Coordinates of C-alpha atoms in Angstrom, one line a residue:
M1 CA 150.7 59.0 -33.0
H2 CA 147.5 57.5 -34.3
S3 CA 145.5 55.7 -31.6
P4 CA 144.4 52.2 -32.2
K5 CA 140.8 51.3 -32.8
Q6 CA 138.8 50.4 -29.8
N7 CA 136.1 47.9 -30.4
H8 CA 134.6 48.1 -27.0
V9 CA 134.8 50.5 -24.1
Q10 CA 134.1 49.1 -20.7
P11 CA 132.0 51.7 -18.8
S12 CA 132.6 52.4 -15.2
M13 CA 130.3 50.6 -12.9
F14 CA 129.9 53.6 -10.6
Q15 CA 129.9 57.2 -12.0
Y16 CA 129.9 60.2 -9.7
I17 CA 128.2 63.1 -11.5
D18 CA 127.5 66.6 -10.1
M19 CA 124.4 67.8 -12.0
E20 CA 125.5 71.4 -11.2
D21 CA 128.6 71.0 -13.4
L22 CA 126.6 69.8 -16.4
V23 CA 124.7 73.1 -16.8
P24 CA 126.7 75.9 -18.4
E25 CA 127.1 79.0 -16.4
H26 CA 125.2 81.3 -18.7
H27 CA 122.5 78.8 -19.8
I28 CA 118.9 80.1 -19.7
L29 CA 117.9 77.3 -17.3
R30 CA 120.4 78.5 -14.7
R31 CA 119.2 82.1 -15.0
V32 CA 115.6 81.2 -14.8
K33 CA 116.1 78.9 -11.8
D34 CA 117.8 81.6 -9.9
V35 CA 114.9 84.0 -10.1
I36 CA 111.8 81.8 -9.6
D37 CA 110.2 80.7 -6.3
F38 CA 107.2 78.4 -6.7
S39 CA 107.2 77.1 -3.1
A40 CA 103.9 78.8 -2.5
V41 CA 102.2 76.4 -4.9
H42 CA 102.1 73.8 -2.2
D43 CA 99.7 75.9 -0.1
W44 CA 97.5 76.6 -3.1
V45 CA 96.9 73.0 -4.0
K46 CA 96.7 71.6 -0.5
P47 CA 92.9 72.1 -0.2
L48 CA 92.5 70.1 -3.5
Y49 CA 93.7 66.8 -2.0
S50 CA 92.6 64.6 0.8
E51 CA 94.9 64.4 3.8
K52 CA 94.0 60.8 4.8
T53 CA 92.8 58.9 1.7
G54 CA 94.1 58.4 -1.7
R55 CA 97.6 58.0 -3.2
P56 CA 100.2 60.8 -2.5
S57 CA 100.1 63.5 -5.2
T58 CA 103.0 64.5 -7.4
N59 CA 105.2 67.3 -6.0
A60 CA 103.3 70.4 -7.0
E61 CA 106.5 72.5 -7.5
L62 CA 107.8 69.8 -9.8
V63 CA 104.7 70.0 -11.9
V64 CA 105.1 73.8 -12.2
R65 CA 108.7 73.4 -13.3
L66 CA 107.7 70.8 -15.9
I67 CA 105.1 73.2 -17.3
V68 CA 107.7 75.9 -17.4
L69 CA 110.1 73.7 -19.4
E70 CA 107.3 72.8 -21.8
Y71 CA 106.4 76.4 -22.7
L72 CA 110.0 77.7 -22.4
F73 CA 111.3 75.4 -25.1
N74 CA 108.0 74.9 -26.9
H75 CA 107.7 71.2 -26.3
S76 CA 104.6 69.1 -26.5
E77 CA 103.8 67.0 -23.4
R78 CA 104.9 63.8 -25.2
E79 CA 108.1 65.4 -26.6
L80 CA 108.9 66.8 -23.1
F81 CA 108.7 63.4 -21.4
E82 CA 110.7 61.7 -24.1
T83 CA 113.5 64.3 -23.8
F84 CA 113.3 64.8 -20.0
P85 CA 115.1 61.6 -18.8
M86 CA 118.2 62.1 -20.9
H87 CA 118.5 65.9 -20.6
A88 CA 120.7 66.8 -17.7
G89 CA 119.7 70.4 -17.7
Y90 CA 116.0 69.6 -17.4
L91 CA 116.6 67.2 -14.5
W92 CA 118.8 69.8 -12.7
F93 CA 116.2 72.5 -13.2
C94 CA 113.6 70.3 -11.5
G95 CA 115.9 69.3 -8.7
L96 CA 116.3 65.7 -9.9
D97 CA 119.1 63.5 -11.2
F98 CA 119.5 60.5 -13.5
E99 CA 118.5 58.1 -10.8
S100 CA 115.3 60.0 -9.7
S101 CA 111.9 58.5 -10.4
L102 CA 109.9 60.6 -12.9
P103 CA 106.2 61.2 -12.9
D104 CA 104.1 59.7 -15.6
R105 CA 102.9 61.9 -18.4
T106 CA 99.2 61.1 -17.7
T107 CA 99.7 62.4 -14.2
L108 CA 100.7 65.8 -15.6
V109 CA 97.7 65.8 -17.9
K110 CA 95.2 65.1 -15.0
T111 CA 97.0 67.6 -12.7
R112 CA 96.7 70.4 -15.2
A113 CA 93.0 69.7 -15.7
L114 CA 92.5 69.9 -11.9
W115 CA 94.5 73.1 -11.6
R116 CA 92.6 74.8 -14.4
R117 CA 89.3 74.3 -12.6
H118 CA 90.6 75.9 -9.4
G119 CA 92.6 78.8 -10.8
I120 CA 96.1 77.6 -9.9
F121 CA 97.6 79.0 -13.1
D122 CA 96.1 82.4 -12.3
D123 CA 97.8 82.3 -8.9
T124 CA 101.1 81.2 -10.5
M125 CA 100.9 84.1 -12.9
M126 CA 100.3 86.5 -9.9
Q127 CA 103.2 85.0 -8.1
V128 CA 105.6 85.6 -11.0
V129 CA 104.3 89.2 -11.4
N130 CA 104.8 89.8 -7.7
Q131 CA 108.4 88.6 -7.9
C132 CA 108.9 91.0 -10.8
I133 CA 107.5 93.9 -8.7
A134 CA 109.7 92.9 -5.7
S135 CA 112.8 92.9 -7.9
G136 CA 112.1 96.3 -9.4
L137 CA 111.4 95.1 -12.9
V138 CA 107.7 96.2 -12.7
R139 CA 106.6 99.3 -10.9
P140 CA 103.0 100.0 -10.2
D141 CA 103.4 103.7 -10.9
V142 CA 103.7 103.4 -14.7
H143 CA 101.6 103.8 -17.8
A144 CA 100.2 100.7 -19.3
G145 CA 99.4 99.5 -22.9
V146 CA 97.1 96.8 -24.1
D147 CA 97.0 94.9 -27.4
G148 CA 95.4 91.8 -28.7
T149 CA 96.1 89.0 -31.1
Q150 CA 94.3 86.2 -32.8
V151 CA 95.3 82.6 -32.0
R152 CA 94.3 79.9 -34.5
A153 CA 92.1 77.3 -32.8
N154 CA 92.8 73.6 -33.0
A155 CA 89.8 73.1 -35.3
S156 CA 89.2 73.0 -39.0
I157 CA 86.9 75.3 -40.9
H158 CA 85.1 72.2 -42.1
S159 CA 83.9 71.5 -38.6
L160 CA 81.4 74.3 -38.7
E161 CA 77.8 73.4 -38.4
E162 CA 74.6 75.4 -37.9
I163 CA 73.8 76.0 -34.3
E164 CA 70.1 75.0 -34.6
L165 CA 69.7 72.0 -36.9
A166 CA 66.5 70.4 -37.9
P167 CA 65.6 67.3 -35.9
V168 CA 66.2 64.0 -37.7
Q169 CA 62.9 62.2 -38.3
T170 CA 63.9 58.9 -39.8
I171 CA 66.8 56.5 -39.8
E172 CA 67.4 57.2 -43.5
D173 CA 67.8 60.9 -42.7
Q174 CA 70.2 60.2 -39.9
S175 CA 72.3 58.0 -42.2
D176 CA 72.4 60.7 -44.8
Q177 CA 73.4 63.3 -42.2
L178 CA 76.3 61.1 -41.0
Q179 CA 77.6 60.8 -44.5
E180 CA 77.5 64.6 -44.9
N181 CA 79.4 65.1 -41.7
T182 CA 82.2 62.7 -42.8
S183 CA 82.7 64.6 -46.1
H184 CA 84.2 68.0 -46.6
E185 CA 81.4 70.4 -47.6
D186 CA 81.9 72.9 -50.4
F187 CA 81.6 76.3 -48.7
H188 CA 81.8 78.4 -51.9
G189 CA 79.0 80.9 -52.1
K190 CA 77.9 80.4 -48.5
T191 CA 77.8 82.8 -45.6
F192 CA 78.8 82.0 -42.1
S193 CA 78.8 84.0 -38.9
N194 CA 79.2 83.4 -35.2
Q195 CA 75.5 83.9 -34.7
T196 CA 74.6 80.9 -37.0
H197 CA 77.5 78.5 -36.9
R198 CA 79.8 76.8 -34.3
S199 CA 82.7 74.4 -34.6
T200 CA 81.8 70.9 -33.5
T201 CA 85.5 70.3 -32.7
D202 CA 85.9 73.3 -30.5
P203 CA 82.6 75.0 -29.7
D204 CA 84.4 77.8 -27.7
A205 CA 86.3 79.1 -30.8
R206 CA 84.8 81.9 -32.9
L207 CA 85.2 82.9 -36.5
Y208 CA 87.6 85.8 -36.8
K209 CA 89.7 87.4 -39.5
K210 CA 92.5 89.9 -39.3
S211 CA 91.3 92.2 -42.0
K212 CA 89.1 92.4 -45.1
G213 CA 90.0 90.0 -47.9
Q214 CA 91.4 87.4 -45.6
E215 CA 89.9 84.1 -44.8
A216 CA 88.1 83.6 -41.5
H217 CA 89.0 80.6 -39.3
P218 CA 88.1 79.4 -35.8
R219 CA 90.2 81.5 -33.5
Y220 CA 90.6 82.9 -30.0
L221 CA 91.3 86.4 -29.0
V222 CA 94.2 86.8 -26.6
H223 CA 94.8 90.2 -25.0
N224 CA 98.1 91.3 -23.5
L225 CA 98.5 94.0 -20.9
A226 CA 102.0 95.5 -20.6
A227 CA 103.5 98.0 -18.3
V228 CA 105.6 100.3 -20.3
R229 CA 108.5 101.8 -18.3
F230 CA 108.6 105.6 -18.6
Q231 CA 110.9 108.2 -17.1
H232 CA 108.2 110.2 -15.2
P233 CA 107.0 108.3 -12.1
Q234 CA 103.3 108.4 -11.3
T235 CA 101.3 107.5 -8.2
H236 CA 99.3 104.9 -10.0
I237 CA 98.5 103.6 -13.5
Q238 CA 97.2 106.8 -15.0
T239 CA 96.9 105.9 -18.7
L240 CA 96.1 102.8 -20.8
S241 CA 97.1 102.9 -24.4
G242 CA 95.3 100.8 -27.1
D243 CA 94.6 100.7 -30.8
K244 CA 91.4 101.7 -32.5
T245 CA 89.7 98.4 -31.8
Y246 CA 89.6 99.3 -28.1
G247 CA 87.6 102.5 -28.9
T248 CA 84.2 101.1 -28.0
P249 CA 82.1 103.3 -25.8
A250 CA 81.7 100.6 -23.1
Y251 CA 85.4 100.1 -22.9
L252 CA 86.2 103.8 -22.7
A253 CA 83.5 104.4 -20.1
Y254 CA 84.9 101.7 -17.9
L255 CA 88.4 103.1 -18.0
I256 CA 87.2 106.6 -17.2
S257 CA 85.1 105.3 -14.3
Q258 CA 88.3 103.7 -12.9
G259 CA 90.2 106.9 -13.1
I260 CA 92.3 105.7 -16.1
I261 CA 92.9 108.1 -19.0
P262 CA 92.2 106.2 -22.2
L263 CA 94.9 106.7 -24.9
V264 CA 93.0 105.0 -27.7
S265 CA 93.6 105.8 -31.4
L266 CA 90.1 106.8 -32.5
R267 CA 89.1 107.0 -36.1
N268 CA 87.7 110.5 -35.9
H269 CA 89.0 113.2 -33.6
E270 CA 86.2 115.7 -34.1
L271 CA 84.2 116.4 -31.0
E272 CA 80.5 115.4 -31.3
E273 CA 77.6 117.4 -30.0
I274 CA 75.6 116.0 -27.1
P275 CA 72.3 114.8 -28.7
T276 CA 69.1 116.5 -27.7
W277 CA 65.5 115.6 -28.4
Q278 CA 62.7 118.1 -29.2
R279 CA 60.0 115.9 -27.7
K280 CA 60.1 114.7 -24.1
T281 CA 59.3 111.1 -23.6
H282 CA 57.8 109.3 -20.6
N283 CA 58.7 105.8 -21.9
P284 CA 61.3 104.4 -19.4
E285 CA 62.9 102.3 -22.1
Q286 CA 63.3 105.2 -24.5
Q287 CA 64.6 107.4 -21.7
R288 CA 67.2 104.8 -21.0
K289 CA 68.3 104.6 -24.6
R290 CA 68.6 108.4 -24.8
Q291 CA 70.7 108.6 -21.7
E292 CA 73.0 105.8 -23.0
K293 CA 73.4 107.7 -26.3
A294 CA 74.3 110.9 -24.5
D295 CA 76.8 109.1 -22.2
E296 CA 78.4 107.5 -25.2
V297 CA 79.0 110.8 -26.9
R298 CA 80.4 112.3 -23.7
T299 CA 82.8 109.4 -23.2
K300 CA 84.0 109.6 -26.8
N301 CA 84.5 113.3 -26.5
Q302 CA 86.7 112.8 -23.4
A303 CA 88.9 110.3 -25.2
K304 CA 89.1 112.6 -28.3
Q305 CA 90.0 115.6 -26.2
V306 CA 93.0 113.7 -24.9
Q307 CA 94.1 113.0 -28.5
I308 CA 93.6 116.6 -29.5
D309 CA 95.7 117.9 -26.6
G310 CA 98.6 115.5 -27.4
K311 CA 99.8 115.5 -23.9
Y312 CA 100.5 111.8 -23.8
Q313 CA 101.7 111.3 -27.4
D314 CA 105.1 110.1 -26.4
I315 CA 103.6 107.5 -24.1
Q316 CA 101.1 106.4 -26.7
N317 CA 103.8 105.8 -29.2
K318 CA 105.3 103.2 -26.9
R319 CA 102.2 101.1 -27.2
V320 CA 103.7 99.2 -30.1
Q321 CA 106.1 97.5 -27.7
C322 CA 103.1 95.3 -26.7
E323 CA 103.3 93.7 -30.1
H324 CA 106.9 92.5 -29.4
G325 CA 105.6 90.2 -26.7
F326 CA 103.1 88.6 -29.1
A327 CA 105.8 88.1 -31.8
E328 CA 108.0 86.3 -29.3
A329 CA 105.1 84.2 -28.0
K330 CA 104.1 83.0 -31.4
T331 CA 107.6 82.4 -32.9
V332 CA 109.3 81.0 -29.8
H333 CA 106.7 79.7 -27.4
G334 CA 104.0 78.2 -29.6
L335 CA 101.2 80.7 -29.2
D336 CA 100.5 80.8 -32.9
R337 CA 98.1 77.9 -32.5
A338 CA 96.1 76.5 -29.7
N339 CA 97.6 73.3 -28.2
S340 CA 94.3 71.9 -27.0
R341 CA 90.6 72.7 -27.3
G342 CA 88.3 74.7 -25.1
L343 CA 88.4 78.1 -23.6
D344 CA 89.9 76.9 -20.3
C345 CA 92.8 75.2 -22.1
M346 CA 93.4 78.3 -24.2
Q347 CA 93.4 80.4 -21.0
E348 CA 96.0 78.0 -19.5
Q349 CA 98.2 78.2 -22.7
A350 CA 98.1 82.0 -22.7
L351 CA 98.9 82.3 -19.0
C352 CA 101.8 79.8 -19.1
T353 CA 103.2 81.6 -22.1
A354 CA 103.1 84.8 -20.2
I355 CA 104.7 83.2 -17.2
V356 CA 107.8 82.0 -19.1
Q357 CA 108.1 85.4 -20.9
N358 CA 108.1 87.2 -17.6
L359 CA 110.6 84.8 -16.2
K360 CA 112.9 85.4 -19.1
K361 CA 112.6 89.2 -18.7
L362 CA 113.2 88.9 -14.9
S363 CA 116.3 86.8 -15.4
R364 CA 117.7 89.3 -17.9
F365 CA 116.8 92.2 -15.7
K366 CA 118.6 90.8 -12.7
G367 CA 121.7 90.3 -14.8
K368 CA 121.7 93.7 -16.4
R369 CA 118.9 96.2 -16.0
P370 CA 117.5 97.2 -19.4
R371 CA 117.0 100.9 -20.2
T372 CA 113.8 100.4 -22.1
G373 CA 111.3 97.7 -22.8
V374 CA 108.1 96.2 -21.5
S375 CA 107.0 93.8 -18.9
A376 CA 104.1 91.4 -19.4
C377 CA 101.9 92.7 -16.5
A378 CA 101.7 95.3 -13.8
E379 CA 99.8 93.9 -10.8
T380 CA 100.4 95.0 -7.2
K381 CA 97.2 93.9 -5.4
N382 CA 97.0 90.7 -3.4
R383 CA 94.7 87.8 -4.1
D384 CA 91.8 89.3 -2.2
E385 CA 92.0 92.7 -3.8
R386 CA 92.5 91.8 -7.4
N387 CA 88.8 91.6 -8.4
H388 CA 88.5 95.4 -8.3
D389 CA 90.5 95.9 -11.5
N390 CA 90.2 92.5 -13.0
H391 CA 89.0 93.8 -16.4
F392 CA 92.5 94.9 -17.4
I393 CA 95.3 94.5 -14.8
S394 CA 94.7 91.3 -12.8
F395 CA 96.2 88.9 -15.4
I396 CA 98.2 89.3 -18.6
F397 CA 95.8 87.3 -20.7
K398 CA 92.1 87.5 -20.0
R399 CA 89.2 85.2 -20.8
I400 CA 87.6 87.4 -23.3
R401 CA 84.1 85.9 -23.0
E402 CA 84.0 85.5 -19.3
K403 CA 86.1 88.4 -18.0
F404 CA 85.6 91.2 -20.6
G405 CA 82.1 90.2 -21.6
S406 CA 80.4 92.9 -23.6
L407 CA 83.4 95.2 -23.5
Y408 CA 84.9 93.3 -26.5
A409 CA 81.7 92.1 -28.1
S410 CA 81.8 94.9 -30.6
L411 CA 85.5 94.8 -31.4
V412 CA 85.2 92.3 -34.2
D413 CA 82.5 92.2 -36.9
E414 CA 81.2 88.7 -36.5
K415 CA 79.3 88.7 -39.8
L416 CA 81.8 87.4 -42.3

């Protein structure tokens, strides 16, 4: 029987809804909520606020869960707060319901800026990694692999200007300069490099290109450290795999000094002779340069000897699994382009992307343990001990300029 047309449906004045019943049993939000524990964030942020003055701060754990939702589903802040009030799954994930009061979007913006300055996102990353270790997903006795990718900065190529500009002498010169800045300059036939030019929109970004023949754009370098599970247990991280861009003498020397065997794909596997000089010098600066040259050759020979022996070839072949994490981060979680501007904001985006990737892996692992794969980081040290190995195992994504410093200064040819 055909039902008659209903022009108006009178809604019930009172509706009793169980938020738990609105989330499907196998939904990713339910799996992720079962594996995370961010209660420790209250202790981390407590010193940042006054106990007696000021308005009460927003629940710190609620802020973390909002950030997880933002990166898990690749929402912008504005899009997240437009969708949040009408999404039952989002409300349930944050421990709220349809009648709960929601924080303002500007509160989240200011809170994130405060947390960036005090390393709260680094602590959150460590908390997630420690949970992965406690569950058995990550073991500290495995081999590790490292890889990097370029992330397009939120800046145009037309924002490049010379670092040292001639001072403006007259008002007419200043007016002409303002007109030039508002127009797009023709870059054909001109040469730019990181030594001579900076982006006025994002000064922290640098000019990089993937390979020869491609255009250079303002970008950031994001590095990913992955613990590759292997069938032979080790007492500690013995090897670190990387491609040929990690074959700089400074990087290899650092790994060897830490007792790590570098599995780096070097361009040439022929052993070099230790340089000797016929004339002895008493110049301290020249002696230092000679010693550095000899040490570089010894370091390269050690790395080449590992390649020649082929003992860790099977482990080194698994390094390509690190690229899978970058592919997921760029296609699913928005790491293909910087959301904001500045090195600190890029660091936050990289860390938060790693957090949600680890949470997804941890939720799948607890449901069904995978036979092979990668985890995003392998860190076992507590907060006080992590500075010892912070060059490559403290966090999944490093601040390249601040953390790695000169180790990666020679990885990319800055003259374009």
